[in-house]
XYZ file of C-alpha atoms in Angstrom:
669
model
C -56.459 -64.820 -24.956
C -57.486 -61.418 -23.517
C -54.758 -59.223 -25.125
C -52.970 -59.113 -28.466
C -49.423 -60.498 -28.598
C -47.414 -57.416 -29.672
C -49.227 -54.274 -28.536
C -51.218 -55.902 -25.703
C -54.498 -54.498 -27.044
C -57.552 -55.690 -25.081
C -59.834 -58.071 -27.066
C -63.637 -58.229 -26.938
C -65.006 -61.300 -25.179
C -68.102 -63.260 -26.293
C -71.314 -61.602 -25.110
C -69.249 -58.825 -23.459
C -71.156 -55.873 -22.048
C -69.869 -52.314 -22.387
C -67.936 -53.278 -25.532
C -67.168 -49.650 -26.258
C -64.955 -49.480 -23.154
C -62.670 -52.239 -24.414
C -62.623 -50.814 -27.927
C -61.770 -47.313 -26.630
C -58.992 -48.736 -24.454
C -57.515 -50.518 -27.455
C -57.754 -47.352 -29.525
C -55.936 -45.419 -26.766
C -53.090 -47.929 -26.812
C -52.888 -47.709 -30.602
C -52.835 -43.893 -30.391
C -49.969 -44.081 -27.899
C -47.827 -46.664 -29.699
C -48.427 -46.239 -33.435
C -46.269 -43.588 -35.183
C -44.271 -43.456 -31.961
C -42.540 -40.167 -31.137
C -41.234 -39.310 -27.636
C -40.268 -36.013 -25.965
C -37.099 -37.465 -24.414
C -35.366 -40.783 -23.796
C -33.057 -39.804 -20.898
C -35.271 -38.357 -18.083
C -35.386 -40.311 -14.798
C -38.090 -38.142 -13.205
C -41.476 -37.271 -14.688
C -41.943 -33.679 -15.940
C -43.859 -31.388 -13.582
C -46.557 -30.166 -16.016
C -47.132 -32.800 -18.752
C -49.633 -32.271 -21.557
C -52.305 -34.821 -22.532
C -50.720 -37.371 -24.888
C -47.073 -36.575 -24.000
C -44.855 -39.661 -24.415
C -41.435 -40.338 -22.823
C -38.989 -43.235 -22.728
C -38.183 -43.585 -19.009
C -34.489 -43.184 -18.111
C -32.289 -46.011 -16.689
C -32.719 -44.925 -13.006
C -36.407 -43.884 -12.696
C -37.646 -41.941 -9.668
C -40.948 -41.218 -7.874
C -43.930 -41.703 -10.232
C -41.747 -43.533 -12.761
C -40.088 -45.874 -10.244
C -39.728 -49.432 -11.562
C -40.455 -48.438 -15.191
C -36.877 -48.174 -16.524
C -36.750 -47.893 -20.360
C -40.556 -48.428 -20.648
C -42.827 -46.044 -22.547
C -44.666 -43.530 -20.275
C -47.828 -41.851 -21.687
C -49.727 -39.038 -19.891
C -53.425 -39.704 -20.479
C -56.531 -38.941 -18.470
C -54.489 -37.159 -15.766
C -52.214 -40.145 -15.034
C -49.127 -41.927 -16.354
C -49.760 -45.165 -18.303
C -46.729 -47.384 -18.975
C -46.106 -49.778 -21.892
C -43.320 -52.334 -22.066
C -41.670 -52.307 -25.530
C -40.749 -55.375 -27.563
C -37.649 -55.888 -29.699
C -38.020 -54.062 -32.990
C -40.112 -51.121 -31.768
C -39.009 -47.877 -33.433
C -39.365 -44.386 -31.914
C -38.445 -40.829 -32.929
C -36.595 -38.921 -30.164
C -37.562 -35.228 -30.418
C -34.794 -34.177 -27.982
C -31.875 -35.733 -29.896
C -33.547 -35.686 -33.324
C -32.635 -39.339 -33.734
C -34.286 -42.665 -34.487
C -34.277 -45.224 -31.635
C -34.795 -49.014 -31.893
C -35.613 -51.243 -28.900
C -33.331 -54.267 -28.880
C -31.588 -56.426 -26.268
C -33.579 -54.787 -23.462
C -32.716 -51.142 -24.267
C -33.270 -48.407 -26.797
C -30.388 -48.090 -29.244
C -29.439 -45.631 -32.002
C -30.201 -46.521 -35.612
C -26.944 -48.525 -35.940
C -26.657 -49.650 -32.318
C -24.528 -46.718 -31.186
C -26.694 -45.764 -28.204
C -29.590 -43.327 -27.772
C -27.781 -40.468 -29.538
C -25.943 -42.471 -32.214
C -27.183 -42.196 -35.797
C -24.439 -43.733 -37.906
C -24.731 -45.731 -41.137
C -22.047 -47.917 -42.718
C -22.537 -46.357 -46.197
C -24.438 -43.370 -47.591
C -25.301 -42.471 -51.158
C -26.828 -39.162 -52.243
C -28.106 -39.334 -55.818
C -25.983 -42.436 -56.461
C -24.945 -45.693 -54.827
C -21.977 -46.015 -52.426
C -19.588 -48.946 -52.620
C -16.785 -50.533 -50.584
C -14.274 -47.901 -51.809
C -16.544 -44.854 -51.772
C -18.473 -45.188 -48.494
C -19.974 -41.713 -49.108
C -21.142 -41.145 -52.699
C -22.741 -37.986 -54.148
C -24.155 -37.275 -57.608
C -25.412 -33.785 -58.330
C -24.552 -30.315 -59.562
C -23.553 -28.682 -56.264
C -22.746 -29.601 -52.658
C -23.052 -27.063 -49.856
C -21.221 -27.194 -46.533
C -22.291 -24.259 -44.347
C -22.295 -23.251 -40.678
C -23.540 -20.225 -38.741
C -19.979 -19.917 -37.311
C -16.612 -21.425 -38.249
C -16.592 -24.585 -40.365
C -13.876 -27.211 -40.746
C -13.933 -29.862 -43.484
C -11.249 -32.355 -42.412
C -9.393 -34.906 -44.553
C -7.476 -37.102 -42.064
C -4.957 -39.864 -42.741
C -3.654 -42.504 -40.361
C 0.133 -41.961 -40.691
C 2.562 -39.536 -42.363
C 3.282 -42.043 -45.167
C -0.376 -42.184 -46.250
C -2.224 -39.715 -48.475
C -4.812 -37.118 -47.398
C -5.848 -35.422 -50.632
C -8.516 -33.922 -52.828
C -8.570 -35.610 -56.212
C -9.875 -33.766 -59.304
C -10.771 -36.183 -62.142
C -12.038 -36.234 -65.686
C -14.016 -39.373 -66.535
C -12.815 -40.773 -63.201
C -9.166 -40.266 -64.341
C -7.135 -38.037 -61.974
C -5.861 -34.730 -63.378
C -4.868 -32.957 -60.125
C -4.111 -33.951 -56.531
C -3.972 -31.434 -53.646
C -3.072 -32.317 -50.047
C -0.601 -34.302 -47.948
C 0.768 -36.783 -50.487
C 2.994 -39.442 -48.969
C 4.344 -37.093 -46.252
C 3.270 -34.120 -44.078
C 4.223 -31.369 -46.568
C 1.446 -29.747 -48.594
C 1.754 -30.502 -52.306
C 0.020 -29.913 -55.637
C 0.368 -32.612 -58.317
C -0.994 -32.522 -61.865
C -1.305 -35.250 -64.513
C -2.176 -35.340 -68.242
C -3.393 -38.932 -68.168
C -4.038 -40.001 -64.558
C -0.867 -42.093 -64.362
C 2.158 -39.754 -64.544
C 2.260 -36.730 -62.202
C 4.342 -33.536 -61.952
C 4.742 -31.595 -58.681
C 4.738 -27.796 -59.298
C 4.285 -26.838 -55.653
C 5.491 -28.238 -52.327
C 5.201 -26.368 -49.031
C 7.303 -27.846 -46.240
C 5.268 -28.868 -43.207
C 8.332 -28.350 -40.980
C 9.308 -24.826 -42.129
C 6.351 -23.455 -44.088
C 8.684 -22.593 -46.979
C 7.946 -23.367 -50.619
C 10.295 -26.150 -51.644
C 10.028 -25.863 -55.437
C 9.384 -23.349 -58.249
C 6.118 -21.536 -57.833
C 4.303 -18.357 -58.760
C 3.591 -15.782 -56.068
C 1.286 -12.781 -55.867
C 4.096 -10.375 -56.818
C 6.524 -12.552 -58.730
C 8.228 -15.906 -58.503
C 10.110 -18.088 -56.005
C 13.044 -20.412 -56.709
C 13.677 -23.154 -54.192
C 16.008 -26.099 -53.763
C 14.129 -29.350 -54.333
C 16.148 -31.219 -51.689
C 16.855 -28.403 -49.246
C 13.818 -26.158 -48.736
C 15.947 -23.667 -46.764
C 17.621 -22.606 -50.040
C 15.302 -20.177 -51.832
C 15.346 -17.006 -53.914
C 12.399 -14.635 -54.221
C 11.909 -12.439 -57.293
C 9.314 -9.822 -56.479
C 7.866 -6.846 -58.386
C 6.116 -5.489 -55.280
C 8.541 -2.573 -54.996
C 8.077 -1.398 -58.606
C 5.711 1.483 -59.298
C 2.492 0.747 -61.143
C 2.929 0.894 -64.925
C 6.710 0.480 -64.727
C 8.793 -2.337 -66.223
C 12.211 -3.190 -64.855
C 14.870 -5.327 -66.509
C 17.107 -7.383 -64.213
C 20.420 -8.685 -65.573
C 22.699 -11.005 -63.674
C 26.278 -9.683 -63.382
C 28.819 -11.374 -65.675
C 31.706 -11.301 -63.184
C 32.088 -12.418 -59.630
C 32.096 -10.009 -56.676
C 29.973 -7.496 -58.605
C 27.420 -5.753 -56.443
C 23.866 -6.568 -57.419
C 20.896 -4.774 -55.900
C 18.704 -7.410 -54.286
C 16.441 -5.705 -51.777
C 15.491 -7.174 -48.378
C 18.184 -9.880 -48.614
C 21.343 -9.953 -46.476
C 24.521 -9.574 -48.534
C 28.060 -10.508 -47.449
C 31.202 -9.140 -49.189
C 34.536 -10.777 -48.482
C 36.609 -7.913 -49.923
C 36.705 -4.230 -48.871
C 33.861 -1.891 -49.751
C 34.825 1.772 -50.189
C 32.582 4.812 -50.455
C 34.797 7.612 -51.784
C 32.309 10.417 -52.256
C 32.355 13.363 -49.852
C 28.782 12.531 -48.960
C 27.664 8.941 -48.611
C 24.582 7.428 -47.096
C 24.692 4.140 -45.236
C 21.366 2.721 -44.075
C 18.569 5.053 -45.088
C 15.584 3.037 -43.885
C 12.747 5.243 -42.629
C 11.418 2.630 -40.168
C 13.049 0.469 -37.497
C 16.319 -0.967 -38.844
C 19.559 -2.653 -37.740
C 22.958 -1.557 -39.126
C 26.075 -3.522 -38.176
C 29.726 -2.457 -38.477
C 32.454 -4.967 -37.649
C 30.072 -7.738 -36.659
C 31.483 -10.556 -38.745
C 33.249 -12.491 -35.961
C 32.192 -16.137 -35.660
C 34.203 -16.892 -32.492
C 34.853 -15.008 -29.276
C 38.043 -13.091 -28.517
C 38.228 -11.170 -31.803
C 39.289 -7.515 -31.747
C 37.636 -5.058 -34.133
C 38.678 -1.447 -34.706
C 36.112 1.015 -35.997
C 37.530 4.412 -37.088
C 35.019 7.231 -37.432
C 36.003 10.340 -39.373
C 39.822 10.507 -39.148
C 40.904 6.856 -39.565
C 42.931 7.081 -36.352
C 44.752 10.348 -37.247
C 45.155 12.784 -34.343
C 44.522 16.501 -34.269
C 41.165 16.436 -36.045
C 37.628 16.878 -34.846
C 35.086 14.160 -35.451
C 31.407 14.845 -34.858
C 29.336 11.691 -34.483
C 25.565 12.115 -34.435
C 23.784 9.081 -33.012
C 20.075 9.391 -33.686
C 19.067 12.871 -34.812
C 21.701 15.182 -36.356
C 19.961 18.141 -34.696
C 21.700 19.319 -31.514
C 19.604 18.628 -28.416
C 17.118 16.378 -30.209
C 15.671 13.433 -28.321
C 16.618 9.796 -28.672
C 18.608 7.147 -26.804
C 21.876 5.243 -27.183
C 22.273 1.644 -25.993
C 25.814 0.322 -25.402
C 25.868 -3.474 -24.985
C 29.619 -3.800 -24.371
C 30.247 -4.854 -20.719
C 33.237 -2.485 -20.412
C 33.674 1.034 -21.840
C 37.160 2.513 -21.181
C 38.276 6.130 -21.673
C 41.961 6.769 -22.418
C 44.067 8.598 -19.795
C 44.058 11.700 -21.966
C 40.301 12.036 -21.449
C 40.009 14.261 -18.364
C 36.375 15.268 -18.579
C 33.168 14.020 -20.140
C 30.769 16.966 -20.490
C 27.042 16.258 -20.406
C 25.273 19.618 -20.029
C 21.679 19.121 -18.818
C 21.913 15.395 -19.546
C 20.126 12.713 -17.546
C 22.591 9.878 -16.880
C 21.286 6.472 -15.876
C 23.523 3.520 -14.970
C 22.903 0.174 -13.283
C 26.209 0.538 -11.360
C 28.602 3.455 -10.822
C 32.079 3.429 -9.300
C 33.903 6.707 -8.540
C 37.483 7.368 -7.455
C 38.695 3.984 -8.657
C 36.026 2.088 -6.691
C 34.254 -0.899 -8.217
C 30.481 -1.091 -7.919
C 28.857 -4.492 -7.479
C 25.370 -6.041 -7.236
C 25.066 -5.018 -3.562
C 26.767 -1.595 -3.736
C 25.439 -0.168 -6.999
C 27.151 3.154 -6.149
C 30.710 2.832 -4.816
C 32.952 5.848 -4.015
C 36.626 5.763 -3.026
C 37.256 9.331 -1.876
C 38.336 11.215 1.293
C 35.359 13.535 0.923
C 31.961 13.776 -0.783
C 30.337 17.129 -1.557
C 26.597 17.519 -2.075
C 25.925 21.189 -2.884
C 23.010 23.123 -4.373
C 24.731 26.493 -4.930
C 23.229 28.214 -1.908
C 19.698 26.830 -2.213
C 18.064 24.087 -0.165
C 19.281 20.531 -0.651
C 17.597 17.235 0.171
C 19.312 13.844 0.189
C 16.683 11.105 0.196
C 16.883 7.467 1.284
C 13.597 5.864 0.133
C 12.440 2.310 0.860
C 9.652 0.344 -0.792
C 7.628 -0.620 2.303
C 7.480 0.006 6.046
C 9.098 -3.360 6.829
C 12.187 -2.530 4.715
C 15.241 -0.495 5.827
C 16.268 3.022 4.817
C 19.498 3.615 6.729
C 23.004 4.991 6.956
C 25.508 2.271 7.830
C 28.761 3.121 9.625
C 31.409 0.380 9.397
C 34.947 -0.465 10.468
C 36.759 -2.749 8.038
C 33.376 -3.256 6.328
C 31.888 -4.569 9.606
C 28.871 -2.586 10.798
C 29.248 -0.607 14.031
C 26.196 1.686 13.755
C 22.944 1.889 11.761
C 20.818 5.043 11.648
C 17.497 5.509 9.857
C 14.179 3.720 9.372
C 15.072 0.148 10.358
C 12.242 -2.312 9.631
C 9.722 0.339 10.795
C 8.874 3.947 9.966
C 10.212 5.156 13.338
C 13.685 6.741 13.476
C 16.136 4.270 15.034
C 19.822 4.216 15.998
C 21.414 0.768 16.437
C 24.981 0.026 17.500
C 27.030 -3.168 17.378
C 30.315 -4.315 18.926
C 31.049 -6.862 16.186
C 28.686 -6.379 13.225
C 26.429 -9.278 14.228
C 24.866 -8.342 17.596
C 22.951 -5.035 17.635
C 21.529 -2.872 20.434
C 18.788 -0.267 20.052
C 20.319 2.935 21.378
C 17.679 5.475 20.314
C 14.062 5.271 19.106
C 11.998 8.275 17.959
C 8.268 7.579 17.540
C 7.162 9.108 14.218
C 3.582 9.685 15.446
C 4.439 11.584 18.654
C 8.111 12.540 18.378
C 8.688 10.775 21.717
C 12.305 9.701 22.280
C 12.992 6.315 23.888
C 16.404 5.173 25.161
C 15.974 1.355 25.313
C 19.349 0.805 27.035
C 18.934 3.692 29.447
C 20.924 6.955 29.547
C 24.359 7.571 31.089
C 24.771 11.284 31.801
C 28.225 12.840 31.665
C 29.529 14.014 35.036
C 29.352 17.760 35.828
C 31.231 19.151 38.814
C 28.410 21.639 39.386
C 24.949 22.424 38.100
C 24.681 24.321 34.766
C 24.549 28.075 35.247
C 21.178 28.672 33.546
C 19.540 25.295 32.836
C 16.228 25.267 30.975
C 13.171 23.325 32.104
C 13.420 19.669 31.114
C 17.233 19.485 31.229
C 18.620 16.444 33.125
C 22.250 16.039 34.238
C 24.504 14.176 36.689
C 26.176 16.275 39.430
C 29.317 14.316 40.390
C 29.929 16.530 43.447
C 26.582 15.699 45.070
C 26.342 12.239 43.382
C 22.819 13.105 42.206
C 20.822 12.996 39.002
C 19.293 16.469 38.793
C 16.563 17.983 36.619
C 15.218 21.437 35.965
C 11.460 21.360 36.616
C 9.213 24.400 36.834
C 12.144 26.806 37.092
C 13.691 24.937 40.026
C 16.519 22.423 40.200
C 15.377 19.179 41.815
C 17.372 16.146 42.898
C 16.149 12.800 41.542
C 17.463 10.698 44.434
C 16.431 7.348 45.826
C 14.017 7.468 48.798
C 12.711 5.028 51.390
C 9.159 3.672 51.154
C 7.240 5.916 53.623
C 5.023 3.071 54.881
C 5.209 -0.676 55.251
C 4.678 -2.066 51.784
C 2.149 -4.936 51.795
C 3.376 -8.278 50.502
C 1.260 -10.894 48.759
C -1.919 -11.579 50.763
C -1.570 -8.529 53.086
C -4.345 -5.933 53.366
C -3.968 -2.175 53.447
C -6.487 0.551 54.298
C -6.188 3.528 51.893
C -5.749 6.160 54.636
C -3.560 9.256 54.377
C -3.514 10.221 58.071
C -3.956 8.568 61.459
C -6.758 7.964 63.903
C -8.565 5.539 66.144
C -10.740 2.578 65.148
C -13.038 2.889 62.130
C -16.454 4.451 62.529
C -19.732 3.609 60.782
C -22.102 5.282 58.356
C -25.535 4.230 57.115
C -26.017 3.971 53.374
C -28.736 5.512 51.237
C -30.240 3.693 48.264
C -28.594 4.931 45.031
C -25.862 6.926 46.826
C -22.179 6.775 45.832
C -19.390 8.138 48.102
C -15.870 8.746 46.646
C -12.650 9.732 48.473
C -9.041 10.272 47.206
C -6.116 7.915 47.790
C -2.445 8.414 46.787
C -0.372 5.184 47.026
C 3.168 5.646 48.261
C 4.296 2.549 46.386
C 2.986 0.581 43.438
C 0.151 -1.744 44.516
C -1.244 -4.682 42.552
C -4.662 -5.503 44.022
C -6.544 -8.807 43.598
C -9.343 -8.309 46.172
C -11.334 -5.468 47.737
C -13.344 -5.776 50.979
C -15.993 -3.805 52.903
C -17.167 -4.349 56.508
C -20.971 -4.432 57.027
C -21.878 -3.512 60.632
C -25.665 -3.326 60.329
C -27.272 -5.511 57.642
C -30.503 -4.878 55.763
C -32.523 -7.527 53.945
C -31.666 -7.750 50.202
C -29.048 -5.029 50.652
C -26.256 -4.844 48.069
C -23.216 -2.736 47.340
C -20.431 -2.221 44.798
C -16.857 -0.872 44.930
C -15.806 1.723 42.327
C -12.349 3.111 41.481
C -11.570 6.133 39.267
C -8.347 7.619 37.889
C -7.734 11.359 38.007
C -6.831 14.280 35.759
C -3.996 16.818 36.136
C -5.988 18.536 38.941
C -6.383 15.187 40.764
C -10.139 15.228 40.077
C -11.861 11.897 39.292
C -12.176 11.094 35.560
C -11.853 7.665 33.935
C -13.583 4.712 35.615
C -11.127 1.895 36.392
C -13.444 -0.444 38.330
C -17.181 -0.989 38.845
C -17.088 -4.241 40.798
C -19.556 -7.046 40.966
C -22.323 -7.043 43.613
C -21.407 -7.397 47.332
C -23.994 -8.879 49.720
C -24.896 -6.330 52.428
C -27.801 -8.451 53.778
C -25.537 -9.973 56.478
C -22.861 -8.449 58.679
C -19.110 -8.960 58.440
C -16.440 -8.452 55.831
C -17.633 -8.694 52.215
C -14.938 -9.373 49.615
C -14.805 -9.608 45.820
C -11.958 -10.479 43.423
C -10.637 -7.704 41.173
C -7.596 -7.005 38.980
C -6.283 -3.525 39.680
C -2.880 -1.804 39.621
C -2.389 1.455 41.545
C 0.786 3.424 40.779
C 2.935 5.258 43.293
C 2.349 9.010 43.419
C -0.870 9.001 41.363
C -4.240 10.029 42.797
C -7.091 7.516 42.679
C -10.710 7.849 43.898
C -12.222 4.890 45.774
C -15.870 4.615 46.647
C -18.923 2.566 47.675
C -22.291 2.347 45.901
C -25.441 1.442 47.953
C -28.896 0.167 47.111
C -30.122 0.273 50.741
C -29.511 1.764 54.206
C -27.094 -0.949 55.321
C -24.360 0.419 57.636
C -20.661 -0.057 56.806
C -17.343 0.856 58.443
C -15.782 4.259 57.686
C -12.359 5.818 58.122
C -11.907 8.373 60.896
C -12.163 12.028 59.862
C -8.429 12.726 59.884
C -7.553 9.628 57.789
C -8.400 11.291 54.436
C -7.524 14.775 53.101
C -9.953 17.657 52.955
C -11.604 18.291 49.577
C -11.743 21.709 47.993
C -15.000 23.526 47.310
C -16.103 26.867 45.938
C -18.105 27.656 49.111
C -16.617 28.972 52.368
C -17.249 26.508 55.183
C -15.921 25.651 58.662
C -16.663 21.953 58.092
C -14.230 19.428 56.679
C -15.228 18.028 53.248
C -14.173 14.353 53.040
C -16.150 12.726 50.179
C -17.761 13.381 46.801
C -21.384 12.279 47.112
C -23.691 11.623 44.118
C -27.003 9.785 43.599
C -26.791 7.089 40.850
C -29.378 4.361 40.222
C -27.777 1.199 41.591
C -28.880 -0.958 38.647
C -27.087 1.370 36.213
C -23.343 1.320 35.545
C -21.205 3.876 37.324
C -20.586 6.917 35.084
C -17.507 6.887 32.840
C -15.992 9.453 33.079
C -17.056 10.843 36.435
C -17.277 14.558 35.405
C -16.210 16.297 38.624
C -18.700 18.738 40.246
C -17.307 20.688 43.217
C -20.732 21.158 44.860
C -20.934 17.367 45.376
C -18.360 17.559 48.210
C -19.771 16.440 51.558
C -18.478 16.514 55.151
C -19.201 12.817 55.742
C -16.359 10.447 56.577
C -14.992 8.200 53.836
C -16.063 4.522 53.604
C -13.433 2.020 54.761
C -12.214 -0.162 51.875
C -9.588 -2.850 52.396
C -7.191 -3.625 49.494
C -5.397 -6.977 49.284
C -1.987 -7.013 47.594
C -0.831 -9.718 45.213
């Protein structure tokens, strides 16, 4: 045999050399396993920085360095982990759980077999021996139960019919029992001999009320032994210090007895005959009831204040403070308050009236119409000063409107309708609505979604102002006053053949012979004006190259214009057109040109390639600040071809040139 049976200690062999090595190895095993204490019994992975001699019980699913060593003992020694397989009966102290572990049935168990953290014992005696009845026994002068926070010492029973009690004994003979005794009400029982018991105190578990005679901090409580809801409290709390009061029960029935804080009911009349009487003098929150004794609905109660129903007298009723004008509030819970016909006015000088619903003129308010008025007229007046009637809504998506109805069916709505813009809607039947007028709140712009029908005038107004529009029935024209002159807004014919889908148009404004040519210059941009005489939607622009140059390229640009018809915002800076070969060069675009507006079309070059141009009289002359006998046809500017065309253009009059405009074909869609 080379190892011992239990601890597997290496044994010396006959004539063995280096005996000290074997002895030291055996001593190391003894040091690791005797007086066994481990850092933890639940880790599956080895700690990162172990200390020489650290011992662990490997967890049930070991990883990495501990793989395959589940529930074995791991010892860090000589810079490496050494593992030992335990035998049944090995005992270890777990520093992490502060518990004793025993190895049995292939795993480490708590002291009583409850698992690694279980430390339970069937019986425990402290200073004495436990037995089958007293599983926990204590003999000593004092016992301390303490906690750094809350502490709960529980006495738990299985069912309501069992006992959960503290028993106080003399010579092991019970003299007092406190707890839940045979039910779930708290009770105190006392006994002179340990066999017969009296119950001086029972507190109902269902109501919390004392169910029998008991002493209290300020007096005494009487309770019904069978019905805990019947109780009488006798308290001296309201008596001044050093004062003795004598209470005598009345010797006749229906005699008023002063019992504070208890509701009293009197079947007969109660009369206060003094000129001054006080009813309900509590200084804090209180409830006083008059005529509230009905037990069923439908009863009628009459409460007379002051004159007992006699006419011709004045009754002053102060509700709250008896000082005129003092603050306070009155709550009336009755669903209907009716004033007699003889009441013609209810004066409320400077009062603030608040009501959930208000009906005037015999009208009835309801949940939808909180204010309802039945009257031929309504007057809102501020005695000569300004007046403001406000309709306020919670959010922009709500409505704040005036509704005009016929037979309670809406015919017109005016106000802020689902937006914050002013809107007028009309309806023929109360269900279908048309937007008749929209006023944009941000700009004040008026929109007539259904169009405008102008009333017929036999002749023009005598002195119309600029902006006025009217219909002259004599001339059958819509007329407008513009710039101090009356102008007819009549239909007109399209002054040129409008291109249909797929047709091309040259943006000329005059006439002439065949197109000419012009050589480009690298970096040069030529612009010329064009005014469409009908709306054009363009999907392609084309340029004709007559003399190509190697690697030559070009681009088409389009600009909008300002109020002086000068180029401003860039609308198009097309992709690259190949000018290295001759012929038409086309590129797809998406462009809409509106009738009557001025646009500026142009070509950008990166070389000297030659392209077709319009004849001189096909485009208008451009203005300039210099006197000249030459026609100015284009705006010419040098812009690096690789850079984007400027946006905006920023018109400079000195850039006008007398060159002819480049020919650009536009295809309609």
